[in-house]
Structure formats: structure tokens, C-alpha cells
PDB file of C-alpha atoms in Angstrom:
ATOM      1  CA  UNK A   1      57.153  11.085 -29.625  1.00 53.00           C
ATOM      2  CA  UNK A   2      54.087  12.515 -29.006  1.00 56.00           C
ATOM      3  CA  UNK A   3      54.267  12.604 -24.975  1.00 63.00           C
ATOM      4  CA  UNK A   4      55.769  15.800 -25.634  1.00 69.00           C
ATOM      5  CA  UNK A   5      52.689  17.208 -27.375  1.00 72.00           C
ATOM      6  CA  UNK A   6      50.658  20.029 -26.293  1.00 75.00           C
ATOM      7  CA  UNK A   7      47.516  18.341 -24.589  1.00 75.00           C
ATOM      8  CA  UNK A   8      49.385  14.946 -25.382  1.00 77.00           C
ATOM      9  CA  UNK A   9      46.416  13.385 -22.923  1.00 80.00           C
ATOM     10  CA  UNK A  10      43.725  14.098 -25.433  1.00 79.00           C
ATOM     11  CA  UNK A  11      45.493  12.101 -28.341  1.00 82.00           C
ATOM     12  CA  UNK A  12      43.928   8.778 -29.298  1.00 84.00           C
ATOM     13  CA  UNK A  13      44.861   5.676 -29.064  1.00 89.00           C
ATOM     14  CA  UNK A  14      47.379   4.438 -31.835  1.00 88.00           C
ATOM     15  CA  UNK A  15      45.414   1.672 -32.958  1.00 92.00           C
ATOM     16  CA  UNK A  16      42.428   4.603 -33.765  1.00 92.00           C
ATOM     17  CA  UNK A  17      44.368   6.990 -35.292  1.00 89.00           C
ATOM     18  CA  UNK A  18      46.209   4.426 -37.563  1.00 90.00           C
ATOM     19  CA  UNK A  19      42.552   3.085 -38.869  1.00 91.00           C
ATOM     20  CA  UNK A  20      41.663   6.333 -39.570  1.00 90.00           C
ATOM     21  CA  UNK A  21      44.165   7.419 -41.675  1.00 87.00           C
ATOM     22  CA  UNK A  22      44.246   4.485 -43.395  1.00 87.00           C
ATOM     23  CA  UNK A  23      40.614   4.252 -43.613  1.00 90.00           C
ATOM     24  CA  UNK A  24      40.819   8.358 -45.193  1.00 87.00           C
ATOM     25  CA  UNK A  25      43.196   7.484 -47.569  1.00 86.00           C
ATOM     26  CA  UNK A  26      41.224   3.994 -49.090  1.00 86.00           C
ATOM     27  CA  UNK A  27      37.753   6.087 -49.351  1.00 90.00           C
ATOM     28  CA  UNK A  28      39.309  10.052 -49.960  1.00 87.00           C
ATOM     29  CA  UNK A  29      42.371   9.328 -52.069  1.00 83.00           C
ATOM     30  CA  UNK A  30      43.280   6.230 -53.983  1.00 83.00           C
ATOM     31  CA  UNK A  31      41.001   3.422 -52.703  1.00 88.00           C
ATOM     32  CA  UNK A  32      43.334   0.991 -54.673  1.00 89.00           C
ATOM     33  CA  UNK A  33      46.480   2.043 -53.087  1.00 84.00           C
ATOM     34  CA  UNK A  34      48.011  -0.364 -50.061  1.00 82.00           C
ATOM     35  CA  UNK A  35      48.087   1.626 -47.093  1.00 82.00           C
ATOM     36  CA  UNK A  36      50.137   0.700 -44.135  1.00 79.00           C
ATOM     37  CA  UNK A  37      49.755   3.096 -41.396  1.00 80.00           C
ATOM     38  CA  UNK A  38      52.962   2.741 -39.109  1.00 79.00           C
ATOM     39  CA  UNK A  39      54.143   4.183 -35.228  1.00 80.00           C
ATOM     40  CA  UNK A  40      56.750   6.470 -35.648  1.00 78.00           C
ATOM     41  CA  UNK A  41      58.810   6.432 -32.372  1.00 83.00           C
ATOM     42  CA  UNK A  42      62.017   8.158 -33.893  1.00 87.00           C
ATOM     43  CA  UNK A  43      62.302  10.486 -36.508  1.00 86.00           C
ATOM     44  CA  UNK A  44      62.789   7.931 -39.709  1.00 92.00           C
ATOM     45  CA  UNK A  45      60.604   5.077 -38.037  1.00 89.00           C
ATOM     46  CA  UNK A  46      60.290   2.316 -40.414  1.00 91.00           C
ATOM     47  CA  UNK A  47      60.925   4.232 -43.573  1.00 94.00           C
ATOM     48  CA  UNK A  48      64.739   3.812 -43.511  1.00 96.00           C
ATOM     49  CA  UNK A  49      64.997   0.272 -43.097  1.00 95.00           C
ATOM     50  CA  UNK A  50      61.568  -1.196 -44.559  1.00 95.00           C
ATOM     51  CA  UNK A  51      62.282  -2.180 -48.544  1.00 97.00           C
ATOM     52  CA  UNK A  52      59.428  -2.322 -49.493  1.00 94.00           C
ATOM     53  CA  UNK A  53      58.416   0.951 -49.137  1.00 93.00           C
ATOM     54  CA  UNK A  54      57.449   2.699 -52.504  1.00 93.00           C
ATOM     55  CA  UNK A  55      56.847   6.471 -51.258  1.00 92.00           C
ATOM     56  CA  UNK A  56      56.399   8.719 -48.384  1.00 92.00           C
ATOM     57  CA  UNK A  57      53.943  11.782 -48.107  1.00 89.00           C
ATOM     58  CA  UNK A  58      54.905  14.885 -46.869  1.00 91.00           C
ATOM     59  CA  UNK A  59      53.869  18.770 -46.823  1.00 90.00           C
ATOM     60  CA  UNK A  60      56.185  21.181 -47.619  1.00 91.00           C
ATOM     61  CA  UNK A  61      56.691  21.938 -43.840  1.00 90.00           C
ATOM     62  CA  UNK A  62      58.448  18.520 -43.739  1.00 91.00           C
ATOM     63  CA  UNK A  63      60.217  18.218 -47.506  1.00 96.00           C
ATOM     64  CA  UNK A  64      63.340  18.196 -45.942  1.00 97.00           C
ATOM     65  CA  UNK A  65      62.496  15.391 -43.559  1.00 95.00           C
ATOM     66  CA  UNK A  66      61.436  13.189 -47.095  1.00 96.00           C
ATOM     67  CA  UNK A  67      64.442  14.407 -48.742  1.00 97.00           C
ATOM     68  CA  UNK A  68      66.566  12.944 -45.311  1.00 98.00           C
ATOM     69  CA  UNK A  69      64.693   9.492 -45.527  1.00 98.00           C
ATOM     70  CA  UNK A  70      65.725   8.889 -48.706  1.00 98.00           C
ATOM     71  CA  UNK A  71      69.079  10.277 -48.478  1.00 98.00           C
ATOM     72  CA  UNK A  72      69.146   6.935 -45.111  1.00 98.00           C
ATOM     73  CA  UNK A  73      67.868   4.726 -47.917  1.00 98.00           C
ATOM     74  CA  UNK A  74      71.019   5.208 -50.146  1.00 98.00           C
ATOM     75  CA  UNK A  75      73.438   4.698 -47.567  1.00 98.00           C
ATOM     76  CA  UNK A  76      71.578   1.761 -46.788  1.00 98.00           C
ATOM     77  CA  UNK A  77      71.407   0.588 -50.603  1.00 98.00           C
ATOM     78  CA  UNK A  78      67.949   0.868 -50.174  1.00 98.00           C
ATOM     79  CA  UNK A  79      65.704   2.043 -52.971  1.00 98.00           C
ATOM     80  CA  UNK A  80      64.198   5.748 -53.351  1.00 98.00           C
ATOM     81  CA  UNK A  81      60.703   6.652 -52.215  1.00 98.00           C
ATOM     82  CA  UNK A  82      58.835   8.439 -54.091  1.00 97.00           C
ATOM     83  CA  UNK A  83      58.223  11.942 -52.224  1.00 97.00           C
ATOM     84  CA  UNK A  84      54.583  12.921 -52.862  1.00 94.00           C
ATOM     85  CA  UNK A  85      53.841  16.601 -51.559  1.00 95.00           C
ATOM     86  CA  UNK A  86      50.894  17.935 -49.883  1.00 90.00           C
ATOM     87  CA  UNK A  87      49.139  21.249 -49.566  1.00 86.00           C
ATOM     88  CA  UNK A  88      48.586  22.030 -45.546  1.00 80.00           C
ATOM     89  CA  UNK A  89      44.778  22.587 -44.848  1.00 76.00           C
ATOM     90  CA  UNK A  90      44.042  25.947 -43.755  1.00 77.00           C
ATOM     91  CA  UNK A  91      40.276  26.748 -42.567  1.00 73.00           C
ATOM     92  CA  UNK A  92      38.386  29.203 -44.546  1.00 72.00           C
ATOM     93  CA  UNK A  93      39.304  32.858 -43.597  1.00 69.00           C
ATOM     94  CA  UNK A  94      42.287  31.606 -41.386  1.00 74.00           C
ATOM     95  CA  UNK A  95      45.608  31.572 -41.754  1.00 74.00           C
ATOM     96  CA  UNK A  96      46.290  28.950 -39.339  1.00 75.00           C
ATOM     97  CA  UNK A  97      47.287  25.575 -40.379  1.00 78.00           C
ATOM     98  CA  UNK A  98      44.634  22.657 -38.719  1.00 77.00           C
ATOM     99  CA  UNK A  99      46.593  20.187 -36.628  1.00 77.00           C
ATOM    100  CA  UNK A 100      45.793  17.566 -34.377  1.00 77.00           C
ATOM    101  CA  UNK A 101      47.381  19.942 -31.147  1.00 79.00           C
ATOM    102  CA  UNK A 102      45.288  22.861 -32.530  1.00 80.00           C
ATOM    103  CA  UNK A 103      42.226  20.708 -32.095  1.00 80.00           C
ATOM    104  CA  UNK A 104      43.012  19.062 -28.882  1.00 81.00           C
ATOM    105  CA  UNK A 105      43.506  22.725 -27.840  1.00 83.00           C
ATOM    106  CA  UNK A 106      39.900  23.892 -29.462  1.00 83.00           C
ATOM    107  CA  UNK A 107      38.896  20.649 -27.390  1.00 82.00           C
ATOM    108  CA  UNK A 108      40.092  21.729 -23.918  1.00 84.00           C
ATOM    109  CA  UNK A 109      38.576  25.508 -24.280  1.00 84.00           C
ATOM    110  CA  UNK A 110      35.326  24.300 -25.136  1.00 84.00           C
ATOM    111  CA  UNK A 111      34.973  21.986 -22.125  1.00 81.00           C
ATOM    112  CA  UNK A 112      35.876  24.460 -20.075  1.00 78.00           C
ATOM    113  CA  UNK A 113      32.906  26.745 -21.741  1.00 70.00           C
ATOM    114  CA  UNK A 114      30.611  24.308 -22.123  1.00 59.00           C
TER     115      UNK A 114
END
């Protein structure tokens, strides 16, 4: 899914970016929680077959993508997650939304400056 990206090249390798988010989420968030950290190669990935799945996060931007998962999970007889919502971050001054093609992007112009 994300060979479609803009600067797709740039992104990391899986195994990185899945150790850092769940590394972020055990020191930044909950440090109890159990954080699995899964590919997603279609649009539901695991979250629509795996039962034990308690909740999915999502930002507003993608509410209706939660609200889809579990709507899967009931056809399947599967359990509801819990839908946690969160804010987008924003940088100060800007109205721009940070995302990980924004900063590949910043990436690109700079080593072309520098």
C-alpha cells in the first residue's frame, strides 16, 4: 500500500517503523498497554479477522474507516473494538497536518539545498 506514496523510496523499512510506533506508544502513552504493531496490505489488514483485538486508533480523518472495521467484525460475529480517537498534529503556526509524505517531502528539498 504504500508503493503508491509520494517519495514511497524514502519510507523505512517495516520492521523500523513497526518498533517505533510500538516503542512511542510503551514510553509516550500507556507503557502498560500490549502493543502489536501490524502490516497493513489492504484496507482492514488484520483487524477484521484477528479476535483478539480489543480497539483500534484512529483520527477523525479516518472515523469512518474504524466505524467500517467494526461494522466487518459483526458480520463476522466478531467482537467490537473499541474506537479510540485522535487529535491530528499540526506544527505551531501551520495549518498543515505532519505526515510521514510531508516529511519525506521536507527530506528531498533539503538534500537538494543542502
Amino acid at each position: 500500500m504504500l508503493s503508491n506514496k509520494d517519495y514511497a523510496h524514502l519510507t523505512q523499512p517495516l520492521d523500523v517503523r513497526r518498533q517505533a510506533a510500538e516503542v512511542f506508544i510503551k514510553v509516550s502513552v500507556k507503557p502498560e498497554l500490549k502493543v502489536q504493531a501490524e502490516p497493513i496490505t489492504d484496507p482492514y489488514g488484520p483487524s477484521i479477522v484477528d479476535p483478539e483485538l480489543e480497539a483500534i486508533v484512529v483520527s477523525k480523518e479516518t472515523l469512518k474507516g474504524g466505524e467500517s472495521v467494526n461494522n466487518k467484525r459483526a458480520e463476522r460475529g466478531l467482537s467490537q473494538l473499541q474506537v479510540e480517537v485522535v487529535d491530528l498534529l499540526f506544527e505551531d503556526g501551520n495549518s498543515e497536518k505532519i505526515s510521514s509524505a510531508i516529511l519525506r517531502e521536507r527530506e528531498v528539498k533539503q538534500t537538494k539545498v543542502g
